[in-house]
């Protein structure tokens, strides 16, 4: 017996050693094969899902599609199992990839119940919950589940960004190009628009750019030109464009997988205006959670702010689901400063009397303001740790960026509100004082890159339009969902100019010295923005003709449209729908550059840094 135990132990140790050697020798080859097959399966699944929801398909084709998806589900389960087997520290692997492991466990469990016990458990529960079409609900559930698996697969791919020889700025620019092209392709699918006609290519690119760059300018009516599927695509584009597709990928990579590379962190550092790579990665998780939290709270507030008593019976929400979708859509559009609305007239819609829902307007103002403050500012003000620390240490103040953003935001908001009240008082006489104030506050807010409007901007006074142009050009805070040259850029340029007039050697804000590098960067952004807008306005005047010879406001409309596009505001003097083909192309470029930033584009296109540490003799040049 003893000899048997000895031989068995020797055999077991030999088998374990051979197994470990085999695993070690074939590990890289097998993992590469798994990665390749996983990408192929994700691509096939994505094509099938696009075909299922983008085209009008019959029931037999649907069965083929979801039968193929079932096979891909099991393939993902097999790939994950092999990755666990070929990992030398499989417990740590499961701990780091806990979310994916949970999804795979459900796939195996549901698959066993469906195919071994011949019991469709998901279908059964949808039937139990009272869905009128449980089979369709089951298809939607499986599709969302598959998209989640594809998203995890794509997330693993994005972790290899550091291996690509591109600058962080270039990667950031390309991420928006990719998002725009994918959005345009989806919006051109037959089921995205009513009937069986597809959206024109230029209109699809324009709409996708406007949504991805959170602008809000539209060449087709979002409420009537798109089906529910098309509106959901626009909603996703606004969400991804507001936070940034790379930010989402980095968030999931850091939260669900083994981490991110330096290039990922560099992109996020620039996007969030963070002080260091470490703080950028930590802030990113808070960014996504803050965004979702505010959007959900905003959706709840909007849900109860709809004044359906103003609507006729034919204009009521069809069901509770439609009301929830409208609430969430406008909350996301407001926080991301998107400006898209599911009403044909936007917030100025008189048919649904949205222009008279002042409680709704007031809620939207606060959602937009929070979206425009910037994530670092929101985190500095509202994080539990900072609130607790300031309660214990009342002398602990906000950081400099928070002070600049908050004080300047509310100063510009007050200037705009007072300006609208004084300059457009004759158009507000049909409202009470409170209603007139909310209307003026809403219009002041919307010029800060929100894109909503409750008044006809074409009918406003030229002086009001001029005030709007200034507010639009300044925009909101850095590291936010808003556009413009940003508040901090404006403040630094303004303070630097005042300091230069006073012949001060250093720029000081809130008892802190501002480095010369930041001042130069602010001036660069300011000059690039002015230069680009001048060129774009000139080109628009060449390719665009007035709708009538007596249009005295044509030049003003062109200027307003261009600044609105560049600042990603999204309000218009009713010119967007009249744009020519080349006019749309110019506005598309303006929305894109306004979102990614002219300085980011310059850094992406520039070559290696040419140092000028050497110094020539000083020269005197007459200025002014």
PDB file of N, CA, C and O in Angstrom, residues 114-162:
ATOM      1  N   UNK A 114     -31.150  26.186 -20.643  1.00  0.00           N
ATOM      2  CA  UNK A 114     -31.868  26.257 -21.922  1.00  0.00           C
ATOM      3  C   UNK A 114     -31.705  25.001 -22.753  1.00  0.00           C
ATOM      4  O   UNK A 114     -32.672  24.489 -23.331  1.00  0.00           O
ATOM      5  N   UNK A 115     -30.464  24.498 -22.850  1.00  0.00           N
ATOM      6  CA  UNK A 115     -30.181  23.422 -23.795  1.00  0.00           C
ATOM      7  C   UNK A 115     -30.174  22.032 -23.168  1.00  0.00           C
ATOM      8  O   UNK A 115     -30.455  21.043 -23.843  1.00  0.00           O
ATOM      9  N   UNK A 116     -29.845  21.950 -21.894  1.00  0.00           N
ATOM     10  CA  UNK A 116     -29.838  20.634 -21.246  1.00  0.00           C
ATOM     11  C   UNK A 116     -31.221  20.317 -20.658  1.00  0.00           C
ATOM     12  O   UNK A 116     -31.777  19.240 -20.867  1.00  0.00           O
ATOM     13  N   UNK A 117     -31.772  21.297 -19.931  1.00  0.00           N
ATOM     14  CA  UNK A 117     -33.094  21.100 -19.333  1.00  0.00           C
ATOM     15  C   UNK A 117     -34.225  21.509 -20.274  1.00  0.00           C
ATOM     16  O   UNK A 117     -35.403  21.331 -19.938  1.00  0.00           O
ATOM     17  N   UNK A 118     -33.840  22.107 -21.416  1.00  0.00           N
ATOM     18  CA  UNK A 118     -34.829  22.535 -22.414  1.00  0.00           C
ATOM     19  C   UNK A 118     -35.878  23.475 -21.800  1.00  0.00           C
ATOM     20  O   UNK A 118     -37.081  23.333 -22.004  1.00  0.00           O
ATOM     21  N   UNK A 119     -35.356  24.455 -21.040  1.00  0.00           N
ATOM     22  CA  UNK A 119     -36.239  25.426 -20.378  1.00  0.00           C
ATOM     23  C   UNK A 119     -35.683  26.826 -20.618  1.00  0.00           C
ATOM     24  O   UNK A 119     -34.585  27.145 -20.170  1.00  0.00           O
ATOM     25  N   UNK A 120     -36.423  27.677 -21.353  1.00  0.00           N
ATOM     26  CA  UNK A 120     -35.958  29.034 -21.682  1.00  0.00           C
ATOM     27  C   UNK A 120     -36.253  29.941 -20.494  1.00  0.00           C
ATOM     28  O   UNK A 120     -37.323  30.531 -20.390  1.00  0.00           O
ATOM     29  N   UNK A 121     -35.290  30.053 -19.605  1.00  0.00           N
ATOM     30  CA  UNK A 121     -35.509  30.728 -18.325  1.00  0.00           C
ATOM     31  C   UNK A 121     -35.760  32.235 -18.506  1.00  0.00           C
ATOM     32  O   UNK A 121     -36.642  32.803 -17.850  1.00  0.00           O
ATOM     33  N   UNK A 122     -34.991  32.886 -19.391  1.00  0.00           N
ATOM     34  CA  UNK A 122     -35.180  34.330 -19.576  1.00  0.00           C
ATOM     35  C   UNK A 122     -36.546  34.618 -20.189  1.00  0.00           C
ATOM     36  O   UNK A 122     -37.241  35.551 -19.785  1.00  0.00           O
ATOM     37  N   UNK A 123     -36.929  33.805 -21.160  1.00  0.00           N
ATOM     38  CA  UNK A 123     -38.254  33.941 -21.782  1.00  0.00           C
ATOM     39  C   UNK A 123     -39.352  33.777 -20.735  1.00  0.00           C
ATOM     40  O   UNK A 123     -40.345  34.525 -20.718  1.00  0.00           O
ATOM     41  N   UNK A 124     -39.159  32.815 -19.839  1.00  0.00           N
ATOM     42  CA  UNK A 124     -40.156  32.535 -18.796  1.00  0.00           C
ATOM     43  C   UNK A 124     -40.335  33.739 -17.869  1.00  0.00           C
ATOM     44  O   UNK A 124     -41.466  34.132 -17.532  1.00  0.00           O
ATOM     45  N   UNK A 125     -39.222  34.347 -17.461  1.00  0.00           N
ATOM     46  CA  UNK A 125     -39.309  35.473 -16.527  1.00  0.00           C
ATOM     47  C   UNK A 125     -39.906  36.715 -17.195  1.00  0.00           C
ATOM     48  O   UNK A 125     -40.634  37.479 -16.552  1.00  0.00           O
ATOM     49  N   UNK A 126     -39.605  36.932 -18.467  1.00  0.00           N
ATOM     50  CA  UNK A 126     -40.238  38.056 -19.166  1.00  0.00           C
ATOM     51  C   UNK A 126     -41.745  37.831 -19.283  1.00  0.00           C
ATOM     52  O   UNK A 126     -42.529  38.769 -19.210  1.00  0.00           O
ATOM     53  N   UNK A 127     -42.146  36.598 -19.467  1.00  0.00           N
ATOM     54  CA  UNK A 127     -43.573  36.250 -19.516  1.00  0.00           C
ATOM     55  C   UNK A 127     -44.210  36.484 -18.149  1.00  0.00           C
ATOM     56  O   UNK A 127     -45.328  36.986 -18.036  1.00  0.00           O
ATOM     57  N   UNK A 128     -43.448  36.124 -17.094  1.00  0.00           N
ATOM     58  CA  UNK A 128     -43.939  36.279 -15.724  1.00  0.00           C
ATOM     59  C   UNK A 128     -44.098  37.751 -15.344  1.00  0.00           C
ATOM     60  O   UNK A 128     -45.015  38.127 -14.602  1.00  0.00           O
ATOM     61  N   UNK A 129     -43.202  38.595 -15.876  1.00  0.00           N
ATOM     62  CA  UNK A 129     -43.257  40.024 -15.582  1.00  0.00           C
ATOM     63  C   UNK A 129     -44.349  40.748 -16.366  1.00  0.00           C
ATOM     64  O   UNK A 129     -44.549  41.943 -16.173  1.00  0.00           O
ATOM     65  N   UNK A 130     -45.015  40.044 -17.251  1.00  0.00           N
ATOM     66  CA  UNK A 130     -46.155  40.630 -17.938  1.00  0.00           C
ATOM     67  C   UNK A 130     -45.834  41.345 -19.224  1.00  0.00           C
ATOM     68  O   UNK A 130     -46.635  42.178 -19.690  1.00  0.00           O
ATOM     69  N   UNK A 131     -44.673  41.064 -19.831  1.00  0.00           N
ATOM     70  CA  UNK A 131     -44.341  41.680 -21.113  1.00  0.00           C
ATOM     71  C   UNK A 131     -45.321  41.186 -22.181  1.00  0.00           C
ATOM     72  O   UNK A 131     -45.607  39.985 -22.279  1.00  0.00           O
ATOM     73  N   UNK A 132     -45.815  42.124 -22.985  1.00  0.00           N
ATOM     74  CA  UNK A 132     -46.790  41.751 -24.018  1.00  0.00           C
ATOM     75  C   UNK A 132     -46.155  40.879 -25.098  1.00  0.00           C
ATOM     76  O   UNK A 132     -46.827  40.062 -25.708  1.00  0.00           O
ATOM     77  N   UNK A 133     -44.848  41.086 -25.336  1.00  0.00           N
ATOM     78  CA  UNK A 133     -44.127  40.276 -26.322  1.00  0.00           C
ATOM     79  C   UNK A 133     -42.847  39.757 -25.673  1.00  0.00           C
ATOM     80  O   UNK A 133     -41.759  40.313 -25.880  1.00  0.00           O
ATOM     81  N   UNK A 134     -42.950  38.681 -24.890  1.00  0.00           N
ATOM     82  CA  UNK A 134     -41.768  38.178 -24.156  1.00  0.00           C
ATOM     83  C   UNK A 134     -40.647  37.723 -25.081  1.00  0.00           C
ATOM     84  O   UNK A 134     -39.471  37.807 -24.710  1.00  0.00           O
ATOM     85  N   UNK A 135     -40.979  37.226 -26.272  1.00  0.00           N
ATOM     86  CA  UNK A 135     -39.935  36.780 -27.195  1.00  0.00           C
ATOM     87  C   UNK A 135     -39.085  37.954 -27.661  1.00  0.00           C
ATOM     88  O   UNK A 135     -37.851  37.858 -27.716  1.00  0.00           O
ATOM     89  N   UNK A 136     -39.747  39.078 -27.976  1.00  0.00           N
ATOM     90  CA  UNK A 136     -39.009  40.275 -28.386  1.00  0.00           C
ATOM     91  C   UNK A 136     -38.174  40.819 -27.231  1.00  0.00           C
ATOM     92  O   UNK A 136     -37.027  41.243 -27.422  1.00  0.00           O
ATOM     93  N   UNK A 137     -38.756  40.810 -26.022  1.00  0.00           N
ATOM     94  CA  UNK A 137     -38.009  41.265 -24.842  1.00  0.00           C
ATOM     95  C   UNK A 137     -36.784  40.390 -24.612  1.00  0.00           C
ATOM     96  O   UNK A 137     -35.712  40.892 -24.238  1.00  0.00           O
ATOM     97  N   UNK A 138     -36.933  39.090 -24.836  1.00  0.00           N
ATOM     98  CA  UNK A 138     -35.812  38.162 -24.682  1.00  0.00           C
ATOM     99  C   UNK A 138     -34.722  38.457 -25.705  1.00  0.00           C
ATOM    100  O   UNK A 138     -33.524  38.416 -25.390  1.00  0.00           O
ATOM    101  N   UNK A 139     -35.112  38.775 -26.929  1.00  0.00           N
ATOM    102  CA  UNK A 139     -34.142  39.139 -27.961  1.00  0.00           C
ATOM    103  C   UNK A 139     -33.379  40.398 -27.574  1.00  0.00           C
ATOM    104  O   UNK A 139     -32.150  40.468 -27.738  1.00  0.00           O
ATOM    105  N   UNK A 140     -34.105  41.408 -27.062  1.00  0.00           N
ATOM    106  CA  UNK A 140     -33.446  42.648 -26.637  1.00  0.00           C
ATOM    107  C   UNK A 140     -32.465  42.382 -25.498  1.00  0.00           C
ATOM    108  O   UNK A 140     -31.354  42.935 -25.464  1.00  0.00           O
ATOM    109  N   UNK A 141     -32.865  41.515 -24.561  1.00  0.00           N
ATOM    110  CA  UNK A 141     -31.998  41.178 -23.427  1.00  0.00           C
ATOM    111  C   UNK A 141     -30.716  40.507 -23.910  1.00  0.00           C
ATOM    112  O   UNK A 141     -29.609  40.867 -23.482  1.00  0.00           O
ATOM    113  N   UNK A 142     -30.854  39.543 -24.800  1.00  0.00           N
ATOM    114  CA  UNK A 142     -29.685  38.846 -25.335  1.00  0.00           C
ATOM    115  C   UNK A 142     -28.792  39.792 -26.128  1.00  0.00           C
ATOM    116  O   UNK A 142     -27.555  39.686 -26.078  1.00  0.00           O
ATOM    117  N   UNK A 143     -29.392  40.723 -26.848  1.00  0.00           N
ATOM    118  CA  UNK A 143     -28.620  41.688 -27.640  1.00  0.00           C
ATOM    119  C   UNK A 143     -27.805  42.603 -26.737  1.00  0.00           C
ATOM    120  O   UNK A 143     -26.619  42.863 -26.993  1.00  0.00           O
ATOM    121  N   UNK A 144     -28.429  43.090 -25.663  1.00  0.00           N
ATOM    122  CA  UNK A 144     -27.713  43.956 -24.713  1.00  0.00           C
ATOM    123  C   UNK A 144     -26.588  43.177 -24.035  1.00  0.00           C
ATOM    124  O   UNK A 144     -25.480  43.692 -23.836  1.00  0.00           O
ATOM    125  N   UNK A 145     -26.875  41.931 -23.691  1.00  0.00           N
ATOM    126  CA  UNK A 145     -25.863  41.080 -23.056  1.00  0.00           C
ATOM    127  C   UNK A 145     -24.676  40.871 -23.995  1.00  0.00           C
ATOM    128  O   UNK A 145     -23.510  40.954 -23.582  1.00  0.00           O
ATOM    129  N   UNK A 146     -24.988  40.626 -25.272  1.00  0.00           N
ATOM    130  CA  UNK A 146     -23.916  40.438 -26.250  1.00  0.00           C
ATOM    131  C   UNK A 146     -23.120  41.721 -26.447  1.00  0.00           C
ATOM    132  O   UNK A 146     -21.885  41.683 -26.573  1.00  0.00           O
ATOM    133  N   UNK A 147     -23.796  42.860 -26.469  1.00  0.00           N
ATOM    134  CA  UNK A 147     -23.083  44.139 -26.594  1.00  0.00           C
ATOM    135  C   UNK A 147     -22.146  44.352 -25.412  1.00  0.00           C
ATOM    136  O   UNK A 147     -21.044  44.908 -25.571  1.00  0.00           O
ATOM    137  N   UNK A 148     -22.562  43.928 -24.240  1.00  0.00           N
ATOM    138  CA  UNK A 148     -21.701  44.036 -23.055  1.00  0.00           C
ATOM    139  C   UNK A 148     -20.458  43.172 -23.213  1.00  0.00           C
ATOM    140  O   UNK A 148     -19.332  43.602 -22.891  1.00  0.00           O
ATOM    141  N   UNK A 149     -20.631  41.960 -23.739  1.00  0.00           N
ATOM    142  CA  UNK A 149     -19.487  41.071 -23.969  1.00  0.00           C
ATOM    143  C   UNK A 149     -18.558  41.654 -25.040  1.00  0.00           C
ATOM    144  O   UNK A 149     -17.325  41.615 -24.899  1.00  0.00           O
ATOM    145  N   UNK A 150     -19.150  42.221 -26.096  1.00  0.00           N
ATOM    146  CA  UNK A 150     -18.335  42.856 -27.141  1.00  0.00           C
ATOM    147  C   UNK A 150     -17.585  44.054 -26.572  1.00  0.00           C
ATOM    148  O   UNK A 150     -16.413  44.280 -26.886  1.00  0.00           O
ATOM    149  N   UNK A 151     -18.268  44.823 -25.715  1.00  0.00           N
ATOM    150  CA  UNK A 151     -17.624  45.982 -25.090  1.00  0.00           C
ATOM    151  C   UNK A 151     -16.425  45.588 -24.251  1.00  0.00           C
ATOM    152  O   UNK A 151     -15.377  46.252 -24.276  1.00  0.00           O
ATOM    153  N   UNK A 152     -16.550  44.486 -23.506  1.00  0.00           N
ATOM    154  CA  UNK A 152     -15.413  43.994 -22.719  1.00  0.00           C
ATOM    155  C   UNK A 152     -14.259  43.582 -23.625  1.00  0.00           C
ATOM    156  O   UNK A 152     -13.083  43.826 -23.312  1.00  0.00           O
ATOM    157  N   UNK A 153     -14.595  42.965 -24.745  1.00  0.00           N
ATOM    158  CA  UNK A 153     -13.556  42.543 -25.692  1.00  0.00           C
ATOM    159  C   UNK A 153     -12.844  43.755 -26.277  1.00  0.00           C
ATOM    160  O   UNK A 153     -11.608  43.779 -26.395  1.00  0.00           O
ATOM    161  N   UNK A 154     -13.613  44.767 -26.636  1.00  0.00           N
ATOM    162  CA  UNK A 154     -13.011  45.989 -27.178  1.00  0.00           C
ATOM    163  C   UNK A 154     -12.191  46.720 -26.123  1.00  0.00           C
ATOM    164  O   UNK A 154     -11.168  47.342 -26.435  1.00  0.00           O
ATOM    165  N   UNK A 155     -12.641  46.645 -24.872  1.00  0.00           N
ATOM    166  CA  UNK A 155     -11.895  47.277 -23.787  1.00  0.00           C
ATOM    167  C   UNK A 155     -10.506  46.677 -23.647  1.00  0.00           C
ATOM    168  O   UNK A 155      -9.519  47.387 -23.436  1.00  0.00           O
ATOM    169  N   UNK A 156     -10.428  45.344 -23.776  1.00  0.00           N
ATOM    170  CA  UNK A 156      -9.110  44.700 -23.703  1.00  0.00           C
ATOM    171  C   UNK A 156      -8.211  45.155 -24.846  1.00  0.00           C
ATOM    172  O   UNK A 156      -6.996  45.280 -24.674  1.00  0.00           O
ATOM    173  N   UNK A 157      -8.809  45.430 -26.003  1.00  0.00           N
ATOM    174  CA  UNK A 157      -8.014  45.901 -27.141  1.00  0.00           C
ATOM    175  C   UNK A 157      -7.475  47.300 -26.872  1.00  0.00           C
ATOM    176  O   UNK A 157      -6.322  47.609 -27.181  1.00  0.00           O
ATOM    177  N   UNK A 158      -8.304  48.167 -26.266  1.00  0.00           N
ATOM    178  CA  UNK A 158      -7.878  49.546 -26.029  1.00  0.00           C
ATOM    179  C   UNK A 158      -6.742  49.641 -25.019  1.00  0.00           C
ATOM    180  O   UNK A 158      -6.050  50.660 -24.968  1.00  0.00           O
ATOM    181  N   UNK A 159      -6.559  48.603 -24.191  1.00  0.00           N
ATOM    182  CA  UNK A 159      -5.454  48.651 -23.229  1.00  0.00           C
ATOM    183  C   UNK A 159      -4.099  48.586 -23.918  1.00  0.00           C
ATOM    184  O   UNK A 159      -3.066  48.825 -23.294  1.00  0.00           O
ATOM    185  N   UNK A 160      -4.090  48.277 -25.222  1.00  0.00           N
ATOM    186  CA  UNK A 160      -2.837  48.202 -25.970  1.00  0.00           C
ATOM    187  C   UNK A 160      -2.555  49.504 -26.731  1.00  0.00           C
ATOM    188  O   UNK A 160      -1.715  49.518 -27.633  1.00  0.00           O
ATOM    189  N   UNK A 161      -3.244  50.589 -26.342  1.00  0.00           N
ATOM    190  CA  UNK A 161      -3.014  51.873 -27.001  1.00  0.00           C
ATOM    191  C   UNK A 161      -1.565  52.330 -26.859  1.00  0.00           C
ATOM    192  O   UNK A 161      -1.020  52.991 -27.741  1.00  0.00           O
ATOM    193  N   UNK A 162      -0.975  51.988 -25.718  1.00  0.00           N
ATOM    194  CA  UNK A 162       0.401  52.437 -25.476  1.00  0.00           C
ATOM    195  C   UNK A 162       1.378  51.842 -26.473  1.00  0.00           C
ATOM    196  O   UNK A 162       2.472  52.379 -26.675  1.00  0.00           O
TER     197      UNK A 162
END
